[in-house]
Each structure stands twice: as structure tokens, then as C-alpha cells.
PDB file of C-alpha atoms and ligand atoms in Angstrom:
ATOM      1  CA  UNK A  26    -145.219  34.239 205.265  1.00 86.00           C
ATOM      2  CA  UNK A  27    -148.085  37.538 205.858  1.00 93.00           C
ATOM      3  CA  UNK A  28    -150.323  36.355 207.999  1.00 97.00           C
ATOM      4  CA  UNK A  29    -153.818  38.255 209.489  1.00 98.00           C
ATOM      5  CA  UNK A  30    -154.076  39.119 212.916  1.00 98.00           C
ATOM      6  CA  UNK A  31    -156.121  41.383 214.429  1.00 97.00           C
ATOM      7  CA  UNK A  32    -156.723  43.807 210.814  1.00 97.00           C
ATOM      8  CA  UNK A  33    -152.754  43.264 209.772  1.00 97.00           C
ATOM      9  CA  UNK A  34    -151.276  41.554 207.236  1.00 98.00           C
ATOM     10  CA  UNK A  35    -147.865  41.462 209.144  1.00 98.00           C
ATOM     11  CA  UNK A  36    -144.517  39.228 208.511  1.00 96.00           C
ATOM     12  CA  UNK A  37    -145.286  36.248 210.353  1.00 93.00           C
ATOM     13  CA  UNK A  38    -141.696  37.211 212.246  1.00 94.00           C
ATOM     14  CA  UNK A  39    -143.617  40.970 213.120  1.00 96.00           C
ATOM     15  CA  UNK A  40    -147.156  39.012 213.943  1.00 97.00           C
ATOM     16  CA  UNK A  41    -147.340  37.776 218.154  1.00 97.00           C
ATOM     17  CA  UNK A  42    -149.552  37.479 220.901  1.00 97.00           C
ATOM     18  CA  UNK A  43    -149.185  37.607 224.084  1.00 98.00           C
ATOM     19  CA  UNK A  44    -148.626  35.468 226.663  1.00 98.00           C
ATOM     20  CA  UNK A  45    -151.451  35.592 227.721  1.00 98.00           C
ATOM     21  CA  UNK A  46    -153.599  35.173 225.385  1.00 98.00           C
ATOM     22  CA  UNK A  47    -156.247  32.254 226.865  1.00 98.00           C
ATOM     23  CA  UNK A  48    -155.985  30.773 223.883  1.00 98.00           C
ATOM     24  CA  UNK A  49    -152.395  30.498 224.523  1.00 98.00           C
ATOM     25  CA  UNK A  50    -152.694  29.928 228.841  1.00 98.00           C
ATOM     26  CA  UNK A  51    -156.421  27.319 228.158  1.00 98.00           C
ATOM     27  CA  UNK A  52    -157.138  26.197 224.978  1.00 97.00           C
ATOM     28  CA  UNK A  53    -160.153  29.077 225.618  1.00 98.00           C
ATOM     29  CA  UNK A  54    -160.087  29.123 220.744  1.00 98.00           C
ATOM     30  CA  UNK A  55    -161.709  27.667 218.118  1.00 98.00           C
ATOM     31  CA  UNK A  56    -160.135  27.091 215.433  1.00 98.00           C
ATOM     32  CA  UNK A  57    -161.017  26.088 211.229  1.00 98.00           C
ATOM     33  CA  UNK A  58    -158.933  24.295 208.449  1.00 98.00           C
ATOM     34  CA  UNK A  59    -159.551  25.193 205.075  1.00 98.00           C
ATOM     35  CA  UNK A  60    -158.194  23.621 201.929  1.00 98.00           C
ATOM     36  CA  UNK A  61    -157.133  26.178 198.894  1.00 98.00           C
ATOM     37  CA  UNK A  62    -156.879  25.001 195.845  1.00 97.00           C
ATOM     38  CA  UNK A  63    -156.184  26.980 192.379  1.00 96.00           C
ATOM     39  CA  UNK A  64    -155.111  29.745 194.980  1.00 97.00           C
ATOM     40  CA  UNK A  65    -159.127  29.330 196.475  1.00 98.00           C
ATOM     41  CA  UNK A  66    -160.590  28.673 200.157  1.00 98.00           C
ATOM     42  CA  UNK A  67    -162.714  25.614 199.319  1.00 98.00           C
ATOM     43  CA  UNK A  68    -166.193  25.749 201.696  1.00 98.00           C
ATOM     44  CA  UNK A  69    -165.609  28.632 202.539  1.00 98.00           C
ATOM     45  CA  UNK A  70    -169.136  29.445 203.388  1.00 98.00           C
ATOM     46  CA  UNK A  71    -169.648  26.135 205.310  1.00 98.00           C
ATOM     47  CA  UNK A  72    -166.310  26.758 207.707  1.00 98.00           C
ATOM     48  CA  UNK A  73    -167.255  30.599 208.173  1.00 98.00           C
ATOM     49  CA  UNK A  74    -170.835  29.534 209.464  1.00 98.00           C
ATOM     50  CA  UNK A  75    -169.192  26.769 211.424  1.00 98.00           C
ATOM     51  CA  UNK A  76    -166.268  28.664 212.789  1.00 98.00           C
ATOM     52  CA  UNK A  77    -169.159  30.883 214.254  1.00 98.00           C
ATOM     53  CA  UNK A  78    -171.578  28.239 215.827  1.00 97.00           C
ATOM     54  CA  UNK A  79    -168.296  26.900 217.371  1.00 98.00           C
ATOM     55  CA  UNK A  80    -167.891  30.819 218.808  1.00 98.00           C
ATOM     56  CA  UNK A  81    -171.051  30.395 220.118  1.00 97.00           C
ATOM     57  CA  UNK A  82    -170.610  27.099 221.136  1.00 97.00           C
ATOM     58  CA  UNK A  83    -167.919  28.848 223.087  1.00 97.00           C
ATOM     59  CA  UNK A  84    -169.840  31.322 224.970  1.00 97.00           C
ATOM     60  CA  UNK A  85    -167.472  33.638 222.192  1.00 97.00           C
ATOM     61  CA  UNK A  86    -168.501  36.546 220.839  1.00 93.00           C
ATOM     62  CA  UNK A  87    -168.847  35.975 216.608  1.00 85.00           C
ATOM     63  CA  UNK A  88    -166.422  37.095 214.876  1.00 88.00           C
ATOM     64  CA  UNK A  89    -168.073  39.682 211.225  1.00 95.00           C
ATOM     65  CA  UNK A  90    -167.578  36.430 208.080  1.00 97.00           C
ATOM     66  CA  UNK A  91    -167.272  39.399 206.112  1.00 97.00           C
ATOM     67  CA  UNK A  92    -163.971  40.826 208.052  1.00 97.00           C
ATOM     68  CA  UNK A  93    -162.543  36.979 208.786  1.00 98.00           C
ATOM     69  CA  UNK A  94    -163.383  36.602 204.483  1.00 98.00           C
ATOM     70  CA  UNK A  95    -161.801  39.617 203.595  1.00 98.00           C
ATOM     71  CA  UNK A  96    -158.579  38.926 205.656  1.00 98.00           C
ATOM     72  CA  UNK A  97    -158.746  35.176 204.493  1.00 98.00           C
ATOM     73  CA  UNK A  98    -158.852  36.485 200.636  1.00 98.00           C
ATOM     74  CA  UNK A  99    -155.642  39.156 201.590  1.00 98.00           C
ATOM     75  CA  UNK A 100    -153.455  37.232 202.369  1.00 98.00           C
ATOM     76  CA  UNK A 101    -154.354  34.660 199.823  1.00 98.00           C
ATOM     77  CA  UNK A 102    -153.779  37.884 197.348  1.00 97.00           C
ATOM     78  CA  UNK A 103    -149.703  38.464 199.795  1.00 97.00           C
ATOM     79  CA  UNK A 104    -149.188  34.664 199.747  1.00 96.00           C
ATOM     80  CA  UNK A 105    -149.930  34.867 195.991  1.00 96.00           C
ATOM     81  CA  UNK A 106    -152.432  32.294 195.188  1.00 96.00           C
ATOM     82  CA  UNK A 107    -151.042  29.277 196.414  1.00 96.00           C
ATOM     83  CA  UNK A 108    -151.739  26.515 194.232  1.00 96.00           C
ATOM     84  CA  UNK A 109    -152.223  24.440 197.254  1.00 97.00           C
ATOM     85  CA  UNK A 110    -152.930  25.248 201.109  1.00 98.00           C
ATOM     86  CA  UNK A 111    -153.518  25.004 204.298  1.00 97.00           C
ATOM     87  CA  UNK A 112    -155.688  27.458 206.175  1.00 98.00           C
ATOM     88  CA  UNK A 113    -156.103  27.910 209.731  1.00 98.00           C
ATOM     89  CA  UNK A 114    -158.233  30.796 211.624  1.00 98.00           C
ATOM     90  CA  UNK A 115    -158.222  31.805 214.780  1.00 98.00           C
ATOM     91  CA  UNK A 116    -160.331  33.049 217.630  1.00 98.00           C
ATOM     92  CA  UNK A 117    -159.847  32.873 220.487  1.00 98.00           C
ATOM     93  CA  UNK A 118    -160.383  34.695 223.801  1.00 98.00           C
ATOM     94  CA  UNK A 119    -157.484  37.102 223.713  1.00 98.00           C
ATOM     95  CA  UNK A 120    -155.948  38.558 226.779  1.00 98.00           C
ATOM     96  CA  UNK A 121    -156.505  37.295 229.376  1.00 98.00           C
ATOM     97  CA  UNK A 122    -156.185  37.094 233.205  1.00 97.00           C
ATOM     98  CA  UNK A 123    -153.835  33.331 234.378  1.00 97.00           C
ATOM     99  CA  UNK A 124    -156.985  31.229 235.112  1.00 97.00           C
ATOM    100  CA  UNK A 125    -160.551  29.814 233.594  1.00 97.00           C
ATOM    101  CA  UNK A 126    -162.008  33.757 233.735  1.00 97.00           C
ATOM    102  CA  UNK A 127    -162.188  35.079 230.764  1.00 98.00           C
ATOM    103  CA  UNK A 128    -161.332  37.942 229.910  1.00 97.00           C
ATOM    104  CA  UNK A 129    -162.826  41.601 228.471  1.00 95.00           C
ATOM    105  CA  UNK A 130    -160.467  42.601 226.158  1.00 95.00           C
ATOM    106  CA  UNK A 131    -160.774  42.436 222.487  1.00 96.00           C
ATOM    107  CA  UNK A 132    -160.091  38.158 220.711  1.00 97.00           C
ATOM    108  CA  UNK A 133    -157.239  37.402 219.124  1.00 98.00           C
ATOM    109  CA  UNK A 134    -158.415  36.279 215.131  1.00 98.00           C
ATOM    110  CA  UNK A 135    -155.221  35.450 213.667  1.00 98.00           C
ATOM    111  CA  UNK A 136    -155.341  33.401 209.869  1.00 98.00           C
ATOM    112  CA  UNK A 137    -151.940  32.248 208.949  1.00 98.00           C
ATOM    113  CA  UNK A 138    -151.997  29.084 206.107  1.00 97.00           C
ATOM    114  CA  UNK A 139    -149.037  26.336 206.064  1.00 95.00           C
ATOM    115  CA  UNK A 140    -148.385  23.352 203.701  1.00 95.00           C
ATOM    116  CA  UNK A 141    -151.054  20.751 202.997  1.00 95.00           C
ATOM    117  CA  UNK A 142    -149.782  17.442 203.862  1.00 88.00           C
ATOM    118  CA  UNK A 143    -150.189  14.288 201.290  1.00 92.00           C
ATOM    119  CA  UNK A 144    -151.975  11.823 203.945  1.00 94.00           C
ATOM    120  CA  UNK A 145    -150.921   9.340 201.349  1.00 95.00           C
ATOM    121  CA  UNK A 146    -152.945   7.062 199.248  1.00 96.00           C
ATOM    122  CA  UNK A 147    -154.419   4.549 202.579  1.00 98.00           C
ATOM    123  CA  UNK A 148    -154.756   5.073 206.838  1.00 98.00           C
ATOM    124  CA  UNK A 149    -154.197   3.000 209.268  1.00 98.00           C
ATOM    125  CA  UNK A 150    -156.229   3.556 212.202  1.00 98.00           C
ATOM    126  CA  UNK A 151    -156.347   2.823 215.668  1.00 98.00           C
ATOM    127  CA  UNK A 152    -158.952   3.030 218.142  1.00 98.00           C
ATOM    128  CA  UNK A 153    -157.492   4.799 221.617  1.00 98.00           C
ATOM    129  CA  UNK A 154    -158.323   3.796 224.912  1.00 98.00           C
ATOM    130  CA  UNK A 155    -159.231   7.151 225.911  1.00 98.00           C
ATOM    131  CA  UNK A 156    -163.095   8.371 225.094  1.00 98.00           C
ATOM    132  CA  UNK A 157    -165.123  10.942 223.804  1.00 98.00           C
ATOM    133  CA  UNK A 158    -167.750  12.320 225.155  1.00 98.00           C
ATOM    134  CA  UNK A 159    -170.605  13.428 223.644  1.00 98.00           C
ATOM    135  CA  UNK A 160    -172.353  14.943 226.030  1.00 97.00           C
ATOM    136  CA  UNK A 161    -169.213  17.506 226.929  1.00 97.00           C
ATOM    137  CA  UNK A 162    -169.900  21.217 227.130  1.00 95.00           C
ATOM    138  CA  UNK A 163    -167.236  21.159 223.547  1.00 95.00           C
ATOM    139  CA  UNK A 164    -168.946  19.191 222.113  1.00 96.00           C
ATOM    140  CA  UNK A 165    -169.102  19.424 218.212  1.00 95.00           C
ATOM    141  CA  UNK A 166    -167.626  22.891 218.750  1.00 97.00           C
ATOM    142  CA  UNK A 167    -163.896  23.179 216.809  1.00 98.00           C
ATOM    143  CA  UNK A 168    -162.367  24.690 219.861  1.00 98.00           C
ATOM    144  CA  UNK A 169    -157.517  25.137 219.915  1.00 97.00           C
ATOM    145  CA  UNK A 170    -158.501  22.509 223.015  1.00 96.00           C
ATOM    146  CA  UNK A 171    -156.849  19.708 221.335  1.00 96.00           C
ATOM    147  CA  UNK A 172    -154.399  17.933 223.321  1.00 97.00           C
ATOM    148  CA  UNK A 173    -156.885  15.021 223.526  1.00 97.00           C
ATOM    149  CA  UNK A 174    -156.361  14.936 219.113  1.00 98.00           C
ATOM    150  CA  UNK A 175    -152.030  15.252 220.153  1.00 98.00           C
ATOM    151  CA  UNK A 176    -152.077  13.034 223.089  1.00 98.00           C
ATOM    152  CA  UNK A 177    -154.356   9.877 220.780  1.00 98.00           C
ATOM    153  CA  UNK A 178    -152.191  10.723 217.197  1.00 98.00           C
ATOM    154  CA  UNK A 179    -148.949   9.962 219.252  1.00 98.00           C
ATOM    155  CA  UNK A 180    -150.506   6.930 220.796  1.00 98.00           C
ATOM    156  CA  UNK A 181    -151.274   5.878 217.096  1.00 98.00           C
ATOM    157  CA  UNK A 182    -148.191   7.105 215.911  1.00 98.00           C
ATOM    158  CA  UNK A 183    -146.100   4.016 218.041  1.00 98.00           C
ATOM    159  CA  UNK A 184    -148.407   1.599 216.217  1.00 98.00           C
ATOM    160  CA  UNK A 185    -147.143   2.559 213.073  1.00 98.00           C
ATOM    161  CA  UNK A 186    -151.093   4.586 212.519  1.00 98.00           C
ATOM    162  CA  UNK A 187    -151.554   7.774 211.215  1.00 97.00           C
ATOM    163  CA  UNK A 188    -155.087   8.194 212.014  1.00 98.00           C
ATOM    164  CA  UNK A 189    -156.881   7.450 215.775  1.00 98.00           C
ATOM    165  CA  UNK A 190    -160.219   6.716 216.278  1.00 98.00           C
ATOM    166  CA  UNK A 191    -162.602   7.535 219.664  1.00 98.00           C
ATOM    167  CA  UNK A 192    -164.876   5.541 220.733  1.00 98.00           C
ATOM    168  CA  UNK A 193    -167.980   7.641 223.040  1.00 98.00           C
ATOM    169  CA  UNK A 194    -169.151   6.926 225.832  1.00 98.00           C
ATOM    170  CA  UNK A 195    -171.973   4.479 225.077  1.00 98.00           C
ATOM    171  CA  UNK A 196    -168.294   2.700 223.198  1.00 98.00           C
ATOM    172  CA  UNK A 197    -169.550   3.740 220.431  1.00 98.00           C
ATOM    173  CA  UNK A 198    -167.828   5.184 216.553  1.00 98.00           C
ATOM    174  CA  UNK A 199    -167.026   8.953 216.961  1.00 98.00           C
ATOM    175  CA  UNK A 200    -164.930  10.205 214.684  1.00 98.00           C
ATOM    176  CA  UNK A 201    -161.032  10.325 214.202  1.00 98.00           C
ATOM    177  CA  UNK A 202    -158.724  13.536 215.355  1.00 98.00           C
ATOM    178  CA  UNK A 203    -158.734  15.458 212.979  1.00 98.00           C
ATOM    179  CA  UNK A 204    -161.484  13.304 210.495  1.00 98.00           C
ATOM    180  CA  UNK A 205    -164.809  11.888 210.584  1.00 99.00           C
ATOM    181  CA  UNK A 206    -165.925   7.915 209.557  1.00 99.00           C
ATOM    182  CA  UNK A 207    -167.536   5.750 207.011  1.00 99.00           C
ATOM    183  CA  UNK A 208    -168.180   2.968 206.316  1.00 98.00           C
ATOM    184  CA  UNK A 209    -169.102   0.047 205.013  1.00 98.00           C
ATOM    185  CA  UNK A 210    -171.732  -2.368 207.152  1.00 98.00           C
ATOM    186  CA  UNK A 211    -174.591  -5.169 206.020  1.00 96.00           C
ATOM    187  CA  UNK A 212    -173.758  -3.794 202.491  1.00 96.00           C
ATOM    188  CA  UNK A 213    -174.586   0.221 203.376  1.00 98.00           C
ATOM    189  CA  UNK A 214    -172.358   3.038 203.681  1.00 98.00           C
ATOM    190  CA  UNK A 215    -172.721   4.328 207.300  1.00 98.00           C
ATOM    191  CA  UNK A 216    -171.147   7.379 209.347  1.00 99.00           C
ATOM    192  CA  UNK A 217    -171.839   7.933 213.282  1.00 98.00           C
ATOM    193  CA  UNK A 218    -174.660  10.832 213.472  1.00 98.00           C
ATOM    194  CA  UNK A 219    -173.609  14.140 215.216  1.00 98.00           C
ATOM    195  CA  UNK A 220    -175.149  12.529 218.367  1.00 98.00           C
ATOM    196  CA  UNK A 221    -172.536  10.279 218.600  1.00 98.00           C
ATOM    197  CA  UNK A 222    -169.845  13.587 219.451  1.00 98.00           C
ATOM    198  CA  UNK A 223    -168.663  13.776 216.443  1.00 98.00           C
ATOM    199  CA  UNK A 224    -167.942  17.612 214.995  1.00 98.00           C
ATOM    200  CA  UNK A 225    -170.160  18.283 212.053  1.00 98.00           C
ATOM    201  CA  UNK A 226    -167.134  18.030 209.191  1.00 98.00           C
ATOM    202  CA  UNK A 227    -167.879  20.019 206.191  1.00 98.00           C
ATOM    203  CA  UNK A 228    -165.973  17.433 203.582  1.00 98.00           C
ATOM    204  CA  UNK A 229    -168.891  14.902 206.143  1.00 99.00           C
ATOM    205  CA  UNK A 230    -172.017  16.837 205.524  1.00 98.00           C
ATOM    206  CA  UNK A 231    -170.276  17.325 201.804  1.00 98.00           C
ATOM    207  CA  UNK A 232    -170.161  13.800 200.658  1.00 98.00           C
ATOM    208  CA  UNK A 233    -173.714  13.072 203.195  1.00 98.00           C
ATOM    209  CA  UNK A 234    -175.404  15.772 200.329  1.00 98.00           C
ATOM    210  CA  UNK A 235    -173.557  14.432 197.393  1.00 98.00           C
ATOM    211  CA  UNK A 236    -173.144  10.609 197.792  1.00 98.00           C
ATOM    212  CA  UNK A 237    -175.609   8.952 200.394  1.00 98.00           C
ATOM    213  CA  UNK A 238    -175.627   7.349 203.245  1.00 98.00           C
ATOM    214  CA  UNK A 239    -176.693   6.406 207.034  1.00 98.00           C
ATOM    215  CA  UNK A 240    -176.491   7.752 209.984  1.00 98.00           C
ATOM    216  CA  UNK A 241    -176.127   5.809 212.681  1.00 98.00           C
ATOM    217  CA  UNK A 242    -174.746   4.502 215.769  1.00 98.00           C
ATOM    218  CA  UNK A 243    -172.018   2.086 215.175  1.00 98.00           C
ATOM    219  CA  UNK A 244    -170.520  -0.746 218.235  1.00 98.00           C
ATOM    220  CA  UNK A 245    -167.370   1.142 217.457  1.00 98.00           C
ATOM    221  CA  UNK A 246    -166.088  -3.350 216.692  1.00 97.00           C
ATOM    222  CA  UNK A 247    -168.202  -3.029 214.057  1.00 98.00           C
ATOM    223  CA  UNK A 248    -165.292  -0.329 211.954  1.00 98.00           C
ATOM    224  CA  UNK A 249    -163.108  -3.398 212.579  1.00 98.00           C
ATOM    225  CA  UNK A 250    -165.941  -6.136 211.364  1.00 98.00           C
ATOM    226  CA  UNK A 251    -166.611  -3.549 207.679  1.00 98.00           C
ATOM    227  CA  UNK A 252    -166.348  -4.821 203.870  1.00 98.00           C
ATOM    228  CA  UNK A 253    -164.107  -1.244 203.254  1.00 98.00           C
ATOM    229  CA  UNK A 254    -163.908   2.365 205.416  1.00 99.00           C
ATOM    230  CA  UNK A 255    -162.440   5.711 205.266  1.00 99.00           C
ATOM    231  CA  UNK A 256    -161.886   8.228 206.651  1.00 98.00           C
ATOM    232  CA  UNK A 257    -163.042  12.448 205.320  1.00 98.00           C
ATOM    233  CA  UNK A 258    -161.559  16.034 206.380  1.00 98.00           C
ATOM    234  CA  UNK A 259    -160.583  19.137 204.831  1.00 98.00           C
ATOM    235  CA  UNK A 260    -157.001  17.860 203.848  1.00 97.00           C
ATOM    236  CA  UNK A 261    -157.366  14.162 203.189  1.00 97.00           C
ATOM    237  CA  UNK A 262    -160.287  14.624 201.010  1.00 98.00           C
ATOM    238  CA  UNK A 263    -161.836  10.895 201.428  1.00 98.00           C
ATOM    239  CA  UNK A 264    -159.028   8.816 202.356  1.00 98.00           C
ATOM    240  CA  UNK A 265    -159.031   4.603 202.738  1.00 98.00           C
ATOM    241  CA  UNK A 266    -159.180   2.874 205.979  1.00 98.00           C
ATOM    242  CA  UNK A 267    -156.733   0.259 204.817  1.00 98.00           C
ATOM    243  CA  UNK A 268    -156.434  -1.792 208.533  1.00 98.00           C
ATOM    244  CA  UNK A 269    -158.541  -0.571 211.823  1.00 98.00           C
ATOM    245  CA  UNK A 270    -155.792  -2.138 214.831  1.00 98.00           C
ATOM    246  CA  UNK A 271    -153.488  -3.792 212.903  1.00 98.00           C
ATOM    247  CA  UNK A 272    -155.882  -6.091 211.130  1.00 98.00           C
ATOM    248  CA  UNK A 273    -156.211  -5.270 207.112  1.00 98.00           C
ATOM    249  CA  UNK A 274    -160.147  -4.120 205.783  1.00 98.00           C
ATOM    250  CA  UNK A 275    -160.611  -6.377 203.243  1.00 98.00           C
ATOM    251  CA  UNK A 276    -160.460  -3.946 200.817  1.00 98.00           C
ATOM    252  CA  UNK A 277    -159.194  -0.252 200.374  1.00 98.00           C
ATOM    253  CA  UNK A 278    -160.639   1.851 198.425  1.00 98.00           C
ATOM    254  CA  UNK A 279    -162.827  -0.904 198.458  1.00 98.00           C
ATOM    255  CA  UNK A 280    -166.322  -0.107 195.536  1.00 98.00           C
ATOM    256  CA  UNK A 281    -168.371   2.074 197.540  1.00 98.00           C
ATOM    257  CA  UNK A 282    -164.774   4.067 198.721  1.00 98.00           C
ATOM    258  CA  UNK A 283    -164.152   4.596 195.181  1.00 98.00           C
ATOM    259  CA  UNK A 284    -167.510   5.856 193.744  1.00 98.00           C
ATOM    260  CA  UNK A 285    -167.512   8.676 196.851  1.00 98.00           C
ATOM    261  CA  UNK A 286    -164.601   9.399 196.116  1.00 98.00           C
ATOM    262  CA  UNK A 287    -165.046   9.582 192.345  1.00 98.00           C
ATOM    263  CA  UNK A 288    -168.759  11.914 193.181  1.00 98.00           C
ATOM    264  CA  UNK A 289    -166.908  13.910 196.116  1.00 98.00           C
ATOM    265  CA  UNK A 290    -163.931  15.253 193.309  1.00 98.00           C
ATOM    266  CA  UNK A 291    -166.188  15.569 191.082  1.00 98.00           C
ATOM    267  CA  UNK A 292    -168.807  17.565 192.924  1.00 98.00           C
ATOM    268  CA  UNK A 293    -166.188  19.431 193.545  1.00 98.00           C
ATOM    269  CA  UNK A 294    -164.349  20.741 191.045  1.00 97.00           C
ATOM    270  CA  UNK A 295    -168.040  22.293 190.046  1.00 98.00           C
ATOM    271  CA  UNK A 296    -167.574  24.566 192.341  1.00 97.00           C
ATOM    272  CA  UNK A 297    -165.690  26.516 195.246  1.00 97.00           C
ATOM    273  CA  UNK A 298    -168.144  27.063 198.042  1.00 98.00           C
ATOM    274  CA  UNK A 299    -170.421  24.283 198.125  1.00 98.00           C
TER     275      UNK A 299
HETATM  276  C1  LIG B 316    -162.221  16.728 215.435  1.00 92.39           C
HETATM  277  C2  LIG B 316    -162.366  16.438 214.762  1.00 92.39           C
HETATM  278  N1  LIG B 316    -163.577  15.348 213.901  1.00 92.39           N
HETATM  279  C3  LIG B 316    -163.814  15.239 212.306  1.00 92.39           C
HETATM  280  C4  LIG B 316    -162.745  17.233 211.262  1.00 92.39           C
HETATM  281  C5  LIG B 316    -163.277  16.919 209.989  1.00 92.39           C
HETATM  282  O1  LIG B 316    -164.273  17.658 209.582  1.00 92.39           O
HETATM  283  P1  LIG B 316    -163.858  18.372 208.463  1.00 92.39           P
HETATM  284  O2  LIG B 316    -164.351  17.680 207.105  1.00 92.39           O
HETATM  285  O3  LIG B 316    -164.381  19.530 208.538  1.00 92.39           O
HETATM  286  O4  LIG B 316    -162.226  18.576 208.230  1.00 92.39           O
HETATM  287  C6  LIG B 316    -161.649  17.419 211.611  1.00 92.39           C
HETATM  288  C7  LIG B 316    -160.683  17.967 210.659  1.00 92.39           C
HETATM  289  O5  LIG B 316    -160.353  18.300 211.778  1.00 92.39           O
HETATM  290  C8  LIG B 316    -161.498  17.286 213.139  1.00 92.39           C
HETATM  291  O6  LIG B 316    -160.690  18.099 214.023  1.00 92.39           O
END
């Protein structure tokens, strides 16, 4: 496996970072997961833009999009331009003192490839007893501080589910651990607005552009009462939700989900960098 680490292409056995890296010690970093299909990264421009926004949100110097993009294509080439893969770009605060204070040295930048997992035809989701803070310092930033998501996904797995859904401090629907949520309620396709505290998902934005949908606050209980619902993300595209908290929704996929998935696939096939 070839890794791009701070500008060098290395075998994964040689790619090493410091035990004092601030990403490791305190989760001070940002990342992107990019889908690779047919040897090409999907929506790389949007992912690089969000990486820059996330870095700015965390007060990290913005990584040069051209440099990261060159790294992405170098890793893909060195790996034989795989047909299906998951590409991960990670930028951390670099070597730092122990504690929250960031060091003054260079950032750590890693580009790595992994397997694109198959999420299955539908998803069982559970709501979790922990809240997303829609007004937190890290709200809407794709940081490497994902332990809360790890915990929530573990909670979901203990209940036989594959995604955990967070409400925010107002009791409104926010997002999944690695996905945005859409539901059909009152005959209307709706998704929480970014002010609900969710990540500005690339898939969410593309679907809103290509298919439409209303952005409005949704009391979390509305999800379980939806006529249909689905998750969207880079690795899932559009995945129907079969059940919420153990109660099956009327259809998975329902007609709107099916249409949304069809539209998304057709539009995504037109360009790898929409
Ligand atoms: C917390 C969170 N919300 C939403 C998403 C979906 O975003 P995207 O469509 O850009 O993958 C992700 C992606 O992993 C995520 O981690």
C-alpha cells in the first residue's frame, strides 16, 4: 500500500508519524473521505474545499489544494488506479507538546487508500442518548476528533443497527455518525439545515442541488414517523433506512428514496468532479 506522507510517497511500512503528533494526542486534525470509482476520485474539488474550511475552522493553516490534489493522484497511480476504493486525507497539527497547545512545526499530511465498504441495501438506525451541540467550536467541522461517533456507532451496533442518529440540543434531528439524514414527512422531502449542527455533507449538497428537498428543523421523533427516510454520505451514496429504534418504516426504499438514488447515480455518472 502506498501512502503519501508530507509530500513523499512511501510504502505503508515506512510511513510513520511522531508519537507526539497532535492528531494522535488530542485529535487536533481535519480529514476528508473521498470515494474512488473507476480509478478517479469523486467530487475532489468539493472535498478539498471542505478540507480548507475545516482547517480554517480549527485554526490550522490551510493545506494547498493543488498539493493535496497532486498527492491524491500520485497515490491513486501508485496503487494502480483502483476501480473502487476509499481515499482518506488527514491533516493534523503536527508534532506538538503534550496537552492542548499546538506546536509550531509543520502540519502532518497523510493520504491513504482503503477499502470502500459495502453498506448493504438498507440500514437500521438508532437514535442515541447523546446530543450534538449545534453551537460547539467544532460544529460542522470534519475533525479527527471522532471518538463521540465511535462511541455512538458502538451503541448502535450493540442494538443490531449500523448507524447512530444524533439529535441536537433543541431535540431536533442533526445527523448520523458518518451521514446526513433525509426523510419524507407530510409528503415532503426534508433534511436538517446546517444550523442544526450537521456536517455540510458533499452528498447532501449534491442531492439538494440535483433532486431538491426542503431544509428545515425536524423534531427527532419525526424520523421514526416518516413514510420513508434515507442516509447520504460519500461511502453510502443514498441508503434507505429500514427501521428507526427497532420500528420499521413503511418502505425502504420508498418511492422518493428510489427516485433520489436514481437521480443521484445518473448525475454522478456524468462527471467525477461535479
Ligand atoms: C458526521 C458526518 N456527517 C455527514 C457526513 C456525510 O458527508 P459526505 O457526504 O461529505 O461524506 C459524514 C461523512 O463521513 C460525517 O462524518
